[in-house]
Coordinates of C-alpha atoms and ligand atoms in Angstrom, one line a residue:
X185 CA 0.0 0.0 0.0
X186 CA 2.8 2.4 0.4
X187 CA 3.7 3.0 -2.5
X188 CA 1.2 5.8 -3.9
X189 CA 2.2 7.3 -0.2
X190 CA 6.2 6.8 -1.3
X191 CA 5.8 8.5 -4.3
X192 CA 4.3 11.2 -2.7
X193 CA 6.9 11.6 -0.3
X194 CA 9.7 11.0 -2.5
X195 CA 8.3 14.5 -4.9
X196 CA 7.6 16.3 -1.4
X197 CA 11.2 15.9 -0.3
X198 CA 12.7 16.6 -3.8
X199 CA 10.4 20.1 -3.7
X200 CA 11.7 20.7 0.2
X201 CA 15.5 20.5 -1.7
X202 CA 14.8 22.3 -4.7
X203 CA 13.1 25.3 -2.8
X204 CA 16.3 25.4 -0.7
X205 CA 14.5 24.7 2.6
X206 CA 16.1 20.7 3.3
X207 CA 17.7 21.0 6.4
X208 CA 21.4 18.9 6.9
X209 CA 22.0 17.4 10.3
X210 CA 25.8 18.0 10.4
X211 CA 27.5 15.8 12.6
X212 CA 29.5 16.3 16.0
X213 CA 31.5 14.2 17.3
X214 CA 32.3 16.1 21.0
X215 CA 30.6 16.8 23.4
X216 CA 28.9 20.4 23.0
X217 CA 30.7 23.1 24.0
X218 CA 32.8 25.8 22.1
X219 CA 35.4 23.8 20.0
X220 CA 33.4 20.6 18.8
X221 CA 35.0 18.2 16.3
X222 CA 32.4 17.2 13.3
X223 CA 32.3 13.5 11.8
X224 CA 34.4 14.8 8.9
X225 CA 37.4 15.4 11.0
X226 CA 37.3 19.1 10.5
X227 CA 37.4 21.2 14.0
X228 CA 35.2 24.4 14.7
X229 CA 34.4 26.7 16.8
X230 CA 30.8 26.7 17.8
X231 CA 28.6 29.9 17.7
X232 CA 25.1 27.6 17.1
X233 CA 24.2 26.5 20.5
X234 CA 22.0 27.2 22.7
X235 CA 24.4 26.8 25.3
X236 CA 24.4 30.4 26.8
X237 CA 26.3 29.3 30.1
X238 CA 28.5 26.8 28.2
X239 CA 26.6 24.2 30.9
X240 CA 26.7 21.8 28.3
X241 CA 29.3 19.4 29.6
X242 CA 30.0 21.1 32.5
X243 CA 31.6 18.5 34.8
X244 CA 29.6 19.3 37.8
X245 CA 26.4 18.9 36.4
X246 CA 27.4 15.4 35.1
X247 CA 28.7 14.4 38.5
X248 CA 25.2 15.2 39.7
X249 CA 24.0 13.4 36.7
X250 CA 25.9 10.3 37.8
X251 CA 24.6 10.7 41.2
X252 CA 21.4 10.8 40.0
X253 CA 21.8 7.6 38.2
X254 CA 23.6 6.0 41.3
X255 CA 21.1 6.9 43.8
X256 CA 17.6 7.1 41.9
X257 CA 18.3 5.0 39.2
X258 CA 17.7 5.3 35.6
X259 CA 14.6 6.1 34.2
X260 CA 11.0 6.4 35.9
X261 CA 8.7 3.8 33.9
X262 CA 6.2 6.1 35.3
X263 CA 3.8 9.7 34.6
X264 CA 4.3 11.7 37.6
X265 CA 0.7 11.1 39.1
X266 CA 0.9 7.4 39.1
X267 CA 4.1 6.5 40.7
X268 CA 6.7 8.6 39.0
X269 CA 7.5 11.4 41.2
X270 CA 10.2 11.2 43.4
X271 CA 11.6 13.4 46.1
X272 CA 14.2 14.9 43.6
X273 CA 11.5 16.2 40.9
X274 CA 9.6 18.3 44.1
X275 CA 13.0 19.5 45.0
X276 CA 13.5 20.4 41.4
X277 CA 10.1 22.1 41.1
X278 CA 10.7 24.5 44.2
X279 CA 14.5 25.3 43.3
X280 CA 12.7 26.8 39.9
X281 CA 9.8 28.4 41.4
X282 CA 13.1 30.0 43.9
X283 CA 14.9 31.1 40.9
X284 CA 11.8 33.1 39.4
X285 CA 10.5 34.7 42.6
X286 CA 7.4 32.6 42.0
X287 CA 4.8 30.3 43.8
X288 CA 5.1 26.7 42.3
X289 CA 6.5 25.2 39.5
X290 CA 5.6 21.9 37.4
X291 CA 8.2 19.8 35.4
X292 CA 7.5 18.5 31.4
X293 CA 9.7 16.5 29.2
X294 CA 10.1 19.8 27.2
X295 CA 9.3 23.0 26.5
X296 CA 7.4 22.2 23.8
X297 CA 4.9 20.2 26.3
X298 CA 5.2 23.0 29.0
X299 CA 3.2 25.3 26.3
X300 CA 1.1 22.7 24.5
X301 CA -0.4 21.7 28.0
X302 CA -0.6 25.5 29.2
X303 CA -3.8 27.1 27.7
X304 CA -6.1 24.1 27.0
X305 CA -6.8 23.5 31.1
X306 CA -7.0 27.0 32.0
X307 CA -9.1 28.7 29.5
X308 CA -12.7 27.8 27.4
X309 CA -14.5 29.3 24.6
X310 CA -15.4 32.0 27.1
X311 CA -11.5 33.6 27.1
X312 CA -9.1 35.2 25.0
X313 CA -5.9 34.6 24.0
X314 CA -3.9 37.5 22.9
X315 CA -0.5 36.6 21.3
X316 CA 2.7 38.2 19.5
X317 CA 2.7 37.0 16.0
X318 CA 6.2 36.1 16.5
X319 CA 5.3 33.5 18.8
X320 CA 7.3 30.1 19.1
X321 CA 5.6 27.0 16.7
X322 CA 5.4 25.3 20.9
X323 CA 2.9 28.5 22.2
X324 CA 1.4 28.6 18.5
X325 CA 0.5 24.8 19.1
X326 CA -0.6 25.3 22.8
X327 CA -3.1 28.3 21.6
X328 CA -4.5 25.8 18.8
X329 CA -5.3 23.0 21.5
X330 CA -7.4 25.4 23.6
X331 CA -11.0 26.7 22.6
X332 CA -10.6 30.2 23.3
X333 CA -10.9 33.6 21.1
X334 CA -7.3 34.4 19.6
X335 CA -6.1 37.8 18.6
X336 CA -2.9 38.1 17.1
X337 CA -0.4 41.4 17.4
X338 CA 1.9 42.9 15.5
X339 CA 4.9 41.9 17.2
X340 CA 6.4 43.5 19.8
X341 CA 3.9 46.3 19.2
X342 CA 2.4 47.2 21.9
X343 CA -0.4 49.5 20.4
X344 CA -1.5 47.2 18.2
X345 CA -1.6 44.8 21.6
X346 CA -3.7 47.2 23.1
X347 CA -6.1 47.2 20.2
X348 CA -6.5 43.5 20.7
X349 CA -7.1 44.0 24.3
X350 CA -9.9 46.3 23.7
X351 CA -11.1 43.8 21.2
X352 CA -11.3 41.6 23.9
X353 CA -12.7 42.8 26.6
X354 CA -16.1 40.7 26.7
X355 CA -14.4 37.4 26.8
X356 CA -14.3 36.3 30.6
X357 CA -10.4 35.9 31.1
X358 CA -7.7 37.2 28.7
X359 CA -4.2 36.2 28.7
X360 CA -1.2 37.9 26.4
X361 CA 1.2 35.2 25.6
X362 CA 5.0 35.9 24.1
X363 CA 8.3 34.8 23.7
X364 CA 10.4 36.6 26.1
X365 CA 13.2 36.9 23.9
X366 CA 12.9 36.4 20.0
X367 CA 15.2 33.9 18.8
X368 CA 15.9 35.0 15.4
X369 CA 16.3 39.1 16.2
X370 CA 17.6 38.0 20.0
X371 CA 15.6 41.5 21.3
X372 CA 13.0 41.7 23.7
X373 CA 9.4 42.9 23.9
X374 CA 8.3 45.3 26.4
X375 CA 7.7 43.2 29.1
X376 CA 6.7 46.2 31.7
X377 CA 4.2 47.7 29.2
X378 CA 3.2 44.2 28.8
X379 CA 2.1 44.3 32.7
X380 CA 1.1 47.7 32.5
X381 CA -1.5 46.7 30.1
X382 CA -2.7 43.5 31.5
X383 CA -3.4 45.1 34.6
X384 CA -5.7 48.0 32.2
X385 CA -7.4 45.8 30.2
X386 CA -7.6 42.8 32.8
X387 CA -5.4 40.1 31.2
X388 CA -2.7 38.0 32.8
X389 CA 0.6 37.7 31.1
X390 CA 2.4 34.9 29.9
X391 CA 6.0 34.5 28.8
X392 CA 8.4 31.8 27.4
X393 CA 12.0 32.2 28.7
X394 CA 13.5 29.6 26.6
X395 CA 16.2 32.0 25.4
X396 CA 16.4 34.8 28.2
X397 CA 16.3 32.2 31.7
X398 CA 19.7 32.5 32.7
X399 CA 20.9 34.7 30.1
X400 CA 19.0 38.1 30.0
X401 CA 19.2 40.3 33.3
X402 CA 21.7 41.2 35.6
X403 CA 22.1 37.8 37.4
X404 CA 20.6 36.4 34.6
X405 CA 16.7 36.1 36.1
X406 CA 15.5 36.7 33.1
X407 CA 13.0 39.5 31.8
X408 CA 11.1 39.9 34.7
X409 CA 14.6 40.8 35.8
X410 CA 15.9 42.9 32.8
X411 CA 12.5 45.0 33.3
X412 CA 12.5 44.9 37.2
X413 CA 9.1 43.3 37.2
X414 CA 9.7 40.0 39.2
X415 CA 6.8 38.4 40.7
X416 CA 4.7 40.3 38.5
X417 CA 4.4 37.9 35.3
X418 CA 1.5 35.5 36.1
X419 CA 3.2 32.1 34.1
X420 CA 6.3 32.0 32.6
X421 CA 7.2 28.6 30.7
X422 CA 11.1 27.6 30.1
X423 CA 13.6 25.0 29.2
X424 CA 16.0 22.9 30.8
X425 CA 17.7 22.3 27.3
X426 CA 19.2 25.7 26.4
X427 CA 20.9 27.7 28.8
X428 CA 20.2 25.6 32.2
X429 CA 22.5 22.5 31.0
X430 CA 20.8 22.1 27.1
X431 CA 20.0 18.2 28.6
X432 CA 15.9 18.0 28.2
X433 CA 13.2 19.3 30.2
X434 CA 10.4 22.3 30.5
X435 CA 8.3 23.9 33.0
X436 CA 5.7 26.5 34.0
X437 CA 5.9 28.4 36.8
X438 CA 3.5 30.9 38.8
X439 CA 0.5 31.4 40.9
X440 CA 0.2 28.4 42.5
X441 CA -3.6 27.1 42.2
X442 CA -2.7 27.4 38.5
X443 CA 0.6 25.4 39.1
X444 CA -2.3 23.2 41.4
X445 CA -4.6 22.9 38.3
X446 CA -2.1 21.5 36.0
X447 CA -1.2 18.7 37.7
X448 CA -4.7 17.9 37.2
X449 CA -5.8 18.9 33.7
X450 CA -2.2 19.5 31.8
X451 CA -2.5 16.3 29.2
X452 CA 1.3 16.7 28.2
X453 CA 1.6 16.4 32.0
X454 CA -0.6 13.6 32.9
X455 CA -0.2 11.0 30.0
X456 CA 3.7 11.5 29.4
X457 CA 6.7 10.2 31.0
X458 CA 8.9 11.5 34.4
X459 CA 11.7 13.2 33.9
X460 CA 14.8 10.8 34.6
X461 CA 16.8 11.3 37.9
X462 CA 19.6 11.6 36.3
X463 CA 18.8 14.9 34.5
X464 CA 16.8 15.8 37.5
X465 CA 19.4 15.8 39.8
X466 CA 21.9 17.8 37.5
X467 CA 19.1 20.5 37.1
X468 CA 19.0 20.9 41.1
X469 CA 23.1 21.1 41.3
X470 CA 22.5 23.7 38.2
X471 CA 20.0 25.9 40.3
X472 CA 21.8 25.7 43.3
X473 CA 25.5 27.1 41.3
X474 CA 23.3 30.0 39.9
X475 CA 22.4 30.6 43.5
X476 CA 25.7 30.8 44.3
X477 CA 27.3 32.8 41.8
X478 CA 26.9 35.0 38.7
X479 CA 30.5 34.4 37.3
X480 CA 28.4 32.5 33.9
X481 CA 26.5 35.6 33.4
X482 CA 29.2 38.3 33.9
X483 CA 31.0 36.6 31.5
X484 CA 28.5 35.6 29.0
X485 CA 27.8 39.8 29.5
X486 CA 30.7 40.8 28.5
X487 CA 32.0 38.4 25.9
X488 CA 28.7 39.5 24.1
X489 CA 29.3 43.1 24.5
X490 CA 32.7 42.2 23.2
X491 CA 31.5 40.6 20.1
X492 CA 28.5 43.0 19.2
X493 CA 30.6 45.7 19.8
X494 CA 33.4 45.0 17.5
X495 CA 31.2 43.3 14.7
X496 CA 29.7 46.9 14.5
X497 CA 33.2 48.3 14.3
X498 CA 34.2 46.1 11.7
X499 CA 31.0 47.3 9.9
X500 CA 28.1 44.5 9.9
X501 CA 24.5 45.2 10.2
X502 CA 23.4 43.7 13.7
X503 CA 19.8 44.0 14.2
X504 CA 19.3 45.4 18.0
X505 CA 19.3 42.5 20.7
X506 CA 18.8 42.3 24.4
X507 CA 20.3 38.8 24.7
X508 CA 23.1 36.4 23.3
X509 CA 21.7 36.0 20.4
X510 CA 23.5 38.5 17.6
X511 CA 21.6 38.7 14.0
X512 CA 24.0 39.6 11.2
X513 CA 21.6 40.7 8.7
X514 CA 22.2 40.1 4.9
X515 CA 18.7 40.0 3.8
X516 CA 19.1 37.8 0.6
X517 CA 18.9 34.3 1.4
X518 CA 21.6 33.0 -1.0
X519 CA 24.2 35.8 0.5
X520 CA 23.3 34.5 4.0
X521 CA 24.3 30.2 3.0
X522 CA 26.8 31.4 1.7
X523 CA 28.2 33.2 4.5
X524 CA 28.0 30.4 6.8
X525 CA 29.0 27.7 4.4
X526 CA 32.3 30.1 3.9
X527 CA 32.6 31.1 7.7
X528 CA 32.4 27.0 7.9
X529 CA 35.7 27.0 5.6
X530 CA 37.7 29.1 8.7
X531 CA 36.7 27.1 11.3
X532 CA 33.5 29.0 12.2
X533 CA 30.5 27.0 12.9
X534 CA 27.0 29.2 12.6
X535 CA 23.5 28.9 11.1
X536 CA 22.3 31.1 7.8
X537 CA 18.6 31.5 8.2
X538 CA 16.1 32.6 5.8
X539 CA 11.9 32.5 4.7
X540 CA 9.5 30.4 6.1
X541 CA 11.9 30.8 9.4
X542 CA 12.3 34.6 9.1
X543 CA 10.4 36.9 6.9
X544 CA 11.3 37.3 3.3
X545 CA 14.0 39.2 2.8
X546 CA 15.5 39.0 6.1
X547 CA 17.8 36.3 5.1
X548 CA 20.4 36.3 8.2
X549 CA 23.2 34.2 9.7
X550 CA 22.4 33.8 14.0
X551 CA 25.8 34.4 16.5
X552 CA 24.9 32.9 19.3
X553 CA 27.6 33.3 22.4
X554 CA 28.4 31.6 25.2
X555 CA 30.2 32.0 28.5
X556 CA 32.1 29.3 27.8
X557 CA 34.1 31.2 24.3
X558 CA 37.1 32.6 25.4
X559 CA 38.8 35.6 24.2
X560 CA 41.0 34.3 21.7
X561 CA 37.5 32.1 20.4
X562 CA 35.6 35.7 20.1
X563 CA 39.0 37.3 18.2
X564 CA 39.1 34.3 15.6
X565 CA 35.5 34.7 15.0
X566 CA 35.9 38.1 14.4
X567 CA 39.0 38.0 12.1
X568 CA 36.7 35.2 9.8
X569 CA 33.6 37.8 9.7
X570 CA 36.0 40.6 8.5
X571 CA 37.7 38.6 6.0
X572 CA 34.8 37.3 4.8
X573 CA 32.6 40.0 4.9
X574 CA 34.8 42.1 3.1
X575 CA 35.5 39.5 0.2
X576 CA 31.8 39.2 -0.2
X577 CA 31.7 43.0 -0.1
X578 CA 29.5 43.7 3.1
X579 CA 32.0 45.5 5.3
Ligands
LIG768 C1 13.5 26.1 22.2 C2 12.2 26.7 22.5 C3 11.2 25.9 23.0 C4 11.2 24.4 23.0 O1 12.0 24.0 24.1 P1 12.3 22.4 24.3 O2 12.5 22.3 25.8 O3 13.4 22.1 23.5 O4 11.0 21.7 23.9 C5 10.0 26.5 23.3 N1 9.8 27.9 23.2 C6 10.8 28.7 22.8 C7 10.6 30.1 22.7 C8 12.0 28.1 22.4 O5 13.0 28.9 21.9

């Protein structure tokens, strides 16, 4: 029977290549962290990950890993209602809830589940959901599985948000949903107008911190942080697989009968697995080191500041960012493979991005840095974007 299917597939994926969209898996070899070795041999310095606080491999996160595995065993056979919590997921739960300044927290397998399983308990036909058009394919997903009223806004814009607030106002509850920091630009939206508004037009405020938790803010809190707003977002949603140690995991966290409520009615929640002890475990050791010090984030601040700063001297176009995330904008989405692809020739490893991912004609390659590139990293990065750049005459 499959072969009507096959064919199908076979023309789809030939289409995918010929429209320039098929996305290669390249192949490491390493572990991750700044200088990764690929299956062909060839070294590279890695400007790609997610891995803000270079906690990627860091060895005290596996030694609680190990420890994890040692003393809870490895995996939980188990969802966490029906005999698959154990003492070190609660622990877990309250060291993130700490770290956010909120009431509760609940664990997922990802963030991906953290915002599917978000909207659909809490709201009915009767609300509103008001979100930035910008939004993450995981809160885009979460809004679809839920029955209320959805206005999207211009994003960032936070007149055209309060257009769709006024829209809104008969449903029974509205909630404005966003990325907290755009992972394509790396900026920010205004999360204290954000609260301003909610509080005008009655809405509650929710924000994904995939890319800002642990990166954005002083001591790296976050946006509630970077705005001086903590305690006043009602759920924020994050990962445990970017900056917190990039191994696997989400959560929401906030007022705590909606934390309560979850556990009840969050189908990602009730009818997939625990998290393993193993990862658990390391994400505990990982809270308690950010209690302890911001040494990751002062670094991560400044080798950023470093970077931006001198990729502006040397003449690129950055769009504006509030986070690690640095867009070199080249609009034209053949200029932008390019550039990586030659970038990849010098030993720099970074992503070209271009439409359905960003808009048409914002063809771009994403910097992403980490605490864990030292200087002389940042400096060979930089001479490979000037000599490049100039020789494809950008600078
Ligand atoms: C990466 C990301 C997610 C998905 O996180 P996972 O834990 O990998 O599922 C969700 N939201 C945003 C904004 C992200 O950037």
């Amino acid at each position: 029977m499959y072969g009507k299917m096959k064919e199908h597939l076979q023309k789809e994926l030939a289409d995918i290549k010929e429209a320039g969209l098929y996305k290669d898996e390249r192949v490491i070899v390493t572990p991750q962290r700044a200088e990764i070795e690929l299956e062909s041999g060839q070294k590279v310095l890695n400007f790609c990950a997610n891995n803000y606080l270079g906690l990627a491999d860091h060895p005290e996160l596996i030694k609680a890993a190990k420890e994890g595995l040692d003393t809870r065993g490895f995996g939980m056979s188990s969802v966490r209602f029906i005999c698959g919590t154990q003492d070190l997921h609660k622990k877990l739960e309250k060291k993130i809830a700490e770290f956010f300044g909120t009431e509760d927290a609940i664990l997922y397998a990802a963030n991906f589940d953290s915002n599917g399983g978000l909207f659909e308990p809490l709201l009915t036909d009767q609300d509103a959901i008001i979100s930035d058009s910008l939004n993450h394919a995981s809160i885009i997903d979460g809004v679809r599985l839920c029955k209320a009223r959805r206005f999207r806004y211009k994003t960032a814009d936070m007149e055209d948000l309060e257009e769709k607030l006024k829209e809104a106002q008969d449903a029974r509850f509205r909630v404005i949903a966003s990325d907290a920091v755009f992972s394509m630009d790396g900026h920010t939206p205004r999360v204290d107008k954000m609260i301003e508004l909610g509080e005008k037009y009655d809405a509650l405020v929710m924000l994904d911190e995939a890319h800002s938790a642990g990166v954005v803010g002083e001591t790296g809190r976050g946006v509630t942080e970077l705005y001086n707003v903590r305690g006043k977002v009602d759920l924020i949603t994050g990962t445990l697989g970017k900056s917190f140690g990039g191994a696997i995991g989400g959560f929401t966290t906030g007022h705590k009968e909606i934390i309560e409520l979850l556990r009840q009615r969050s189908r990602p929640y009730l009818f997939s697995n625990s998290l393993p002890p193993a990862v658990v475990n390391a994400g505990i050791r990982m809270f308690d080191m950010m209690a302890e010090t911001t040494e990751l984030q002062d670094k991560l601040h400044s080798n950023k500041d470093y970077f931006i700063g001198e990729m502006k001297k040397i003449g690129f176009d950055i769009k504006p960012t509030d986070s690690a995330i640095c867009a070199v904008m080249l609009y034209d989405a053949k200029k932008a493979q390019d550039f990586a692809a030659r970038l990849l020739d010098e030993g720099i490893y970074v992503i070209g991005f271009s439409y359905p991912v960003v808009p048409k004609g914002q063809a771009r390659v994403r910097v992403q840095i980490s605490a864990r590139h030292e200087q002389e990293h940042l400096d060979t990065a930089l001479k490979a974007f000037k000599k490049i750049g100039k020789e494809m005459g950008m600078v």
